[in-house]
mmCIF file of C-alpha atoms in Angstrom:
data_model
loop_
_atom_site.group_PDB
_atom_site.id
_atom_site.type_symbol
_atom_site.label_atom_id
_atom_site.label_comp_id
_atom_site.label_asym_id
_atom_site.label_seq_id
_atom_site.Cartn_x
_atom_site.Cartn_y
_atom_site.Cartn_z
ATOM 1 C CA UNK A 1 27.808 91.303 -8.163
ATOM 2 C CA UNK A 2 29.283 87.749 -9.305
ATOM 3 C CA UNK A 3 32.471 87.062 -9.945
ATOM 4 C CA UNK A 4 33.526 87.167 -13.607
ATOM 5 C CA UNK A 5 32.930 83.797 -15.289
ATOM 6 C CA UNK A 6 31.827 82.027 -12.339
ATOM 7 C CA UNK A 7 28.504 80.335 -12.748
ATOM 8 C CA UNK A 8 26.349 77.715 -11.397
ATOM 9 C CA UNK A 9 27.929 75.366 -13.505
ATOM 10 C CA UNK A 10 31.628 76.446 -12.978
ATOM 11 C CA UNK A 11 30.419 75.961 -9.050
ATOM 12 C CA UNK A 12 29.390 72.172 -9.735
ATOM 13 C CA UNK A 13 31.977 71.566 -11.909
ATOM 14 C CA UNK A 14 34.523 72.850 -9.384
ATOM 15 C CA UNK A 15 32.568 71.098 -6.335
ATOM 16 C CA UNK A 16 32.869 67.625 -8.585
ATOM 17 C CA UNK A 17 36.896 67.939 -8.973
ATOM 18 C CA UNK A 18 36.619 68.625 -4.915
ATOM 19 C CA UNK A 19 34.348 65.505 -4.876
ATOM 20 C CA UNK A 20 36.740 63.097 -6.619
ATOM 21 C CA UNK A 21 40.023 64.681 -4.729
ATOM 22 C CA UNK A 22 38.611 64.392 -0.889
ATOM 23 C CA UNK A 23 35.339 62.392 -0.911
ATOM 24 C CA UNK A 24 31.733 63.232 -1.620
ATOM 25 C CA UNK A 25 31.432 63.382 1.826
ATOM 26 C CA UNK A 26 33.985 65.319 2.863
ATOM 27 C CA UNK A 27 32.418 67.702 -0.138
ATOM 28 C CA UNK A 28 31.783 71.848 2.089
ATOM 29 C CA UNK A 29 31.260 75.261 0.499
ATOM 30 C CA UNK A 30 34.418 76.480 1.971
ATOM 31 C CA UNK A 31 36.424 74.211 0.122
ATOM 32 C CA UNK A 32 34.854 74.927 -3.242
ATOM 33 C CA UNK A 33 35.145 78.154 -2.704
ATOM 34 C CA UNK A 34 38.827 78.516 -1.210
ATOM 35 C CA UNK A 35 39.566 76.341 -5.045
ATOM 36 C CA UNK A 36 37.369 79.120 -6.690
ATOM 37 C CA UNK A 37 39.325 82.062 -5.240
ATOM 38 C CA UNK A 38 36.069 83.616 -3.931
ATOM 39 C CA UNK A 39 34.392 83.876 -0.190
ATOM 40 C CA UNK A 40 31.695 81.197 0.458
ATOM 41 C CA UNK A 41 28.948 83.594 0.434
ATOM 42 C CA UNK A 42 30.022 84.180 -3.001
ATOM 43 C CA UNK A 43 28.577 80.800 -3.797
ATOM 44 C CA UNK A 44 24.920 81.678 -2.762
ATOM 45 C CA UNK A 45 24.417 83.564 -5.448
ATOM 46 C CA UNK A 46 24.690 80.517 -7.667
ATOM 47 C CA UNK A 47 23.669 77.715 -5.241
ATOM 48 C CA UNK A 48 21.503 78.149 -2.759
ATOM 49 C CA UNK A 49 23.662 76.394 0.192
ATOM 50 C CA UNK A 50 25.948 72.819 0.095
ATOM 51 C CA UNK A 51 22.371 70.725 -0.172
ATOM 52 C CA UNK A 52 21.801 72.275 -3.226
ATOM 53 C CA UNK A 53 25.191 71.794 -4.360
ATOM 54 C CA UNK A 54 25.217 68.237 -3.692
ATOM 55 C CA UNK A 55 22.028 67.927 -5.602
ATOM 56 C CA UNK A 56 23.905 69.277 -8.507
ATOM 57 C CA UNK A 57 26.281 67.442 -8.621
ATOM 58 C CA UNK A 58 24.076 64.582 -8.299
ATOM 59 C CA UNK A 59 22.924 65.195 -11.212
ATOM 60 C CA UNK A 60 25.749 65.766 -13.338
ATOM 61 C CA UNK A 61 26.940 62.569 -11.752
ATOM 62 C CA UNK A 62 24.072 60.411 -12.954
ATOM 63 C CA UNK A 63 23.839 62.365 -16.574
ATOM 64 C CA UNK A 64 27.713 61.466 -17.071
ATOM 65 C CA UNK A 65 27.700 58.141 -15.941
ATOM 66 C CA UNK A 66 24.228 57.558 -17.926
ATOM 67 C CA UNK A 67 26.301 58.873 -21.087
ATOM 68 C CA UNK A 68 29.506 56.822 -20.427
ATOM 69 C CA UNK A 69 26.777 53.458 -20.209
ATOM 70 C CA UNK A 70 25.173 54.318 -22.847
ATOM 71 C CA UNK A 71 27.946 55.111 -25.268
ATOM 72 C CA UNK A 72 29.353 51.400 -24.271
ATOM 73 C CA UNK A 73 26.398 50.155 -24.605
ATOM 74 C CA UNK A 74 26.792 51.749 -27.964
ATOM 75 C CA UNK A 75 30.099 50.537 -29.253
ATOM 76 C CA UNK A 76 29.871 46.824 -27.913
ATOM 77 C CA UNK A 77 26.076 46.320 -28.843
ATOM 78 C CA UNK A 78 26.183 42.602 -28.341
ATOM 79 C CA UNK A 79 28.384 42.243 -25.418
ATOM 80 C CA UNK A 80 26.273 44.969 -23.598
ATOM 81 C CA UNK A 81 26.562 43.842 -20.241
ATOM 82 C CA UNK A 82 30.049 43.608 -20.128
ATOM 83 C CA UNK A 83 30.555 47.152 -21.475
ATOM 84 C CA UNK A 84 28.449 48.408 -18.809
ATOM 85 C CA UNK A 85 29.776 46.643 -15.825
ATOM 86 C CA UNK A 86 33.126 47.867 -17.465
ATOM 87 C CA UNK A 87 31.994 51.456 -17.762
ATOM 88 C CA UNK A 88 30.383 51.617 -14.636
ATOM 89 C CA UNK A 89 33.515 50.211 -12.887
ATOM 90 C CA UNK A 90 35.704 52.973 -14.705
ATOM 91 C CA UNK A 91 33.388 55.550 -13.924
ATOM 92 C CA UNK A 92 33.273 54.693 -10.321
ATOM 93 C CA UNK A 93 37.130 54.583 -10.111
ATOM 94 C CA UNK A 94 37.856 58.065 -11.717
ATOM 95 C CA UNK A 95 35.889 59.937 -10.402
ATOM 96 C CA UNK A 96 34.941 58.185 -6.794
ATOM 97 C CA UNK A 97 33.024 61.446 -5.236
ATOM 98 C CA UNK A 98 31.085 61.819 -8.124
ATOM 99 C CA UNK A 99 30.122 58.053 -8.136
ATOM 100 C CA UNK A 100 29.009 58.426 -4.103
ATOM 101 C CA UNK A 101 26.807 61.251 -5.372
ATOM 102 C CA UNK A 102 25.078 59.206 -7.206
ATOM 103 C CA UNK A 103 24.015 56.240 -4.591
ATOM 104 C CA UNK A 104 20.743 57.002 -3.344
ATOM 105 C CA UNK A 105 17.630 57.054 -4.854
ATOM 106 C CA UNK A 106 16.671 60.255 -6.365
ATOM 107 C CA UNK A 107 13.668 62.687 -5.509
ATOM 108 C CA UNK A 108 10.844 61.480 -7.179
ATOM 109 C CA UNK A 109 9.621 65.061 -7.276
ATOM 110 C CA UNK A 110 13.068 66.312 -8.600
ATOM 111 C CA UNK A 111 12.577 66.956 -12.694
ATOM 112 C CA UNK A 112 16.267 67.219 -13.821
ATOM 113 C CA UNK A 113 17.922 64.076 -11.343
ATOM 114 C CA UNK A 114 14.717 62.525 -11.752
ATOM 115 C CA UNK A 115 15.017 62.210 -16.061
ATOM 116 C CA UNK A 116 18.704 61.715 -15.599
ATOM 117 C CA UNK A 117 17.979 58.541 -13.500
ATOM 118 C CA UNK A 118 15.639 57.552 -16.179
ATOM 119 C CA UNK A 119 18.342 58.434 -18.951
ATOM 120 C CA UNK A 120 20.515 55.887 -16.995
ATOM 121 C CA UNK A 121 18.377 53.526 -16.561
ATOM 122 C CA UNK A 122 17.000 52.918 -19.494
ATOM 123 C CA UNK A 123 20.437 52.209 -21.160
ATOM 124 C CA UNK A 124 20.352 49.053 -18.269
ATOM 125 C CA UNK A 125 16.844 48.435 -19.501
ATOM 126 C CA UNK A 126 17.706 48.226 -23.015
ATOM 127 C CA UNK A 127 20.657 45.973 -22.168
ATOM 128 C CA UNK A 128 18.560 44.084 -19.949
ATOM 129 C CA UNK A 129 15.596 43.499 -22.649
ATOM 130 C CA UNK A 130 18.125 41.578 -24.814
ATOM 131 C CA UNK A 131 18.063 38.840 -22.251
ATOM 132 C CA UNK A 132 14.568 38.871 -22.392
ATOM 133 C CA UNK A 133 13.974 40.749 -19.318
ATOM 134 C CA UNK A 134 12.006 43.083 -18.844
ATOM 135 C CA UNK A 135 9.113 44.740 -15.922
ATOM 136 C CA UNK A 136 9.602 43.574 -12.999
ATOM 137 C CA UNK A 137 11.993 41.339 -13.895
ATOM 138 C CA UNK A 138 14.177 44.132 -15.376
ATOM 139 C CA UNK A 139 13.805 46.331 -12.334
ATOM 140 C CA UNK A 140 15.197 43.051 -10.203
ATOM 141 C CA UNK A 141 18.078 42.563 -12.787
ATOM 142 C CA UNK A 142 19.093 46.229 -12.413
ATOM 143 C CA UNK A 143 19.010 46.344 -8.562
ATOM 144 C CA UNK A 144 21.062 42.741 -8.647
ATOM 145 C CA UNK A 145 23.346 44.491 -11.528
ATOM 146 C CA UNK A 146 24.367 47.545 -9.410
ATOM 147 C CA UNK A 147 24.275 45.498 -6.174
ATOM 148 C CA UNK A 148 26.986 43.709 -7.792
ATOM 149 C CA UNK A 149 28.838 45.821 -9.141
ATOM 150 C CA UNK A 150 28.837 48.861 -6.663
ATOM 151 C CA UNK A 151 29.753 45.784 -4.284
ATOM 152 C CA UNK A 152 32.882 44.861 -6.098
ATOM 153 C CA UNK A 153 34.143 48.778 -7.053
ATOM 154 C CA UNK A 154 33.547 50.041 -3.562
ATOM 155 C CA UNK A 155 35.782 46.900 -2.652
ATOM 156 C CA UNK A 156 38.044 47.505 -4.281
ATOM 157 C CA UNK A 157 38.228 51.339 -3.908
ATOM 158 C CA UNK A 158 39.292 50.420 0.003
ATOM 159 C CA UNK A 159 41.855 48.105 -1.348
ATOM 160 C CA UNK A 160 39.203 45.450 -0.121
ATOM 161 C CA UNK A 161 40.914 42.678 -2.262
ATOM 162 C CA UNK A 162 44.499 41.336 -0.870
ATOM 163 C CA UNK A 163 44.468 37.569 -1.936
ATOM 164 C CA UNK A 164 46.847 37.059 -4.896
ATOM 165 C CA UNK A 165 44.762 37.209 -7.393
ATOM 166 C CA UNK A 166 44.550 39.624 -10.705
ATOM 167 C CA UNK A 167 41.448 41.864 -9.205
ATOM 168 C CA UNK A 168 40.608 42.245 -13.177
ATOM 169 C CA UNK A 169 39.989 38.432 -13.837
ATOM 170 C CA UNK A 170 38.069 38.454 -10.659
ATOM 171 C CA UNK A 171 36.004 41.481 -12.664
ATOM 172 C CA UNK A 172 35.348 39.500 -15.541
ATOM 173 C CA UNK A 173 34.350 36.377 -13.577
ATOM 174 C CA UNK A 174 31.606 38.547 -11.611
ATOM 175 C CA UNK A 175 30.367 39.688 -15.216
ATOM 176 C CA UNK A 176 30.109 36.482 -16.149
ATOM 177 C CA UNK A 177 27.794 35.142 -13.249
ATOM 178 C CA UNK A 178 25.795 37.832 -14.334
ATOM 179 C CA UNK A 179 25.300 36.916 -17.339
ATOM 180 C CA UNK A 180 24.718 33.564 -16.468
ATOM 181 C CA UNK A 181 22.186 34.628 -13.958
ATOM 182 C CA UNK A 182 20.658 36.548 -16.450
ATOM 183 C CA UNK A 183 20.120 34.337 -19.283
ATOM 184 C CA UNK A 184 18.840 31.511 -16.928
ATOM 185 C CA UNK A 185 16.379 34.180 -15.197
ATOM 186 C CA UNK A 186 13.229 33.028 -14.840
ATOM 187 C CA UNK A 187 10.160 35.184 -14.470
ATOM 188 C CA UNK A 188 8.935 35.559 -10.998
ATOM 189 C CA UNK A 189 5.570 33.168 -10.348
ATOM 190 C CA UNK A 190 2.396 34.700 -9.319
ATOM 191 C CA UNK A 191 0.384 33.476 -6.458
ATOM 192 C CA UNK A 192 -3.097 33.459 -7.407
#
């Protein structure tokens, strides 16, 4: 019989503190469990093994950071891009393991990471489409946005950045080529 008040989302929710406190990667049942106060085969009946776990949490990763986008998004309006790269840079920095999660490309045959992918990314679209971008274009923008920015938080999450310089100017200097870029973007050509 289950524990009390542990359910599949007390599990995620418990593997996601584990996630930020050691590393997405260094994410196991056993240590879930040993924070739970249960055996690990308590977890099976409520996640069917760490894969599924890890899914999970993917997913709760990529609905929460789609949320904190999209309520900056929300609040700034105009200066959209810089409330996402700022949100997306706070995101990543407190809660790191749930950030990792939420690197590669979801299952296209997965319902629940697969809408809250879409969720996410249609907050970038939205932002995008007031620069005019949009299709393919928009789909380029977004991989250049998040190459960009994942660049610079995982940088600095290694303490990547030793010159003497205020890391937060150099932030708001990155946004700023991006917006640059992305005003000035020009529609890919065609061959014919």
């Amino acid at each position: 019989m289950p524990r009390a008040g542990l359910s599949r989302e007390v599990v995620v929710a418990e593997a996601a503190r584990v996630a930020d406190e050691v590393g997405y990667d260094r994410l196991t049942l056993a240590a879930v469990a040993t924070r739970l106060g249960v055996a690990v085969p308590s977890l099976y009946k409520h996640v069917d093994g760490l894969g599924e776990l890890r899914r999970d949490l993917t997913v709760l990763a990529l609905r929460e950071l789609g949320i904190a986008l999209a309520s900056a998004v929300e609040r700034h309006g105009v200066d959209g891009l810089r409330a996402v790269a700022d949100a997306y840079r706070g995101y990543a920095r407190s809660h790191p393991g749930r950030y990792a999660s939420t690197l590669r490309a979801v299952d296209p045959h997965d319902h629940d990471a697969g809408a809250a992918s879409r969720d996410l990314l249609q907050t970038v679209f939205s932002m995008l489409a007031r620069y005019g971008l949009s299709g393919d274009d928009a789909i380029d923008a977004t991989r250049s946005l998040r190459a960009a920015l994942h660049g610079f938080v995982s940088l600095e999450a290694v303490g990547g950045f030793g010159m003497p310089r205020d890391v937060d100017r150099s932030f708001a200097r990155l946004v700023q080529i991006l917006d640059t870029a992305f005003l000035d973007w020009r529609p890919e050509r065609r061959s014919s």
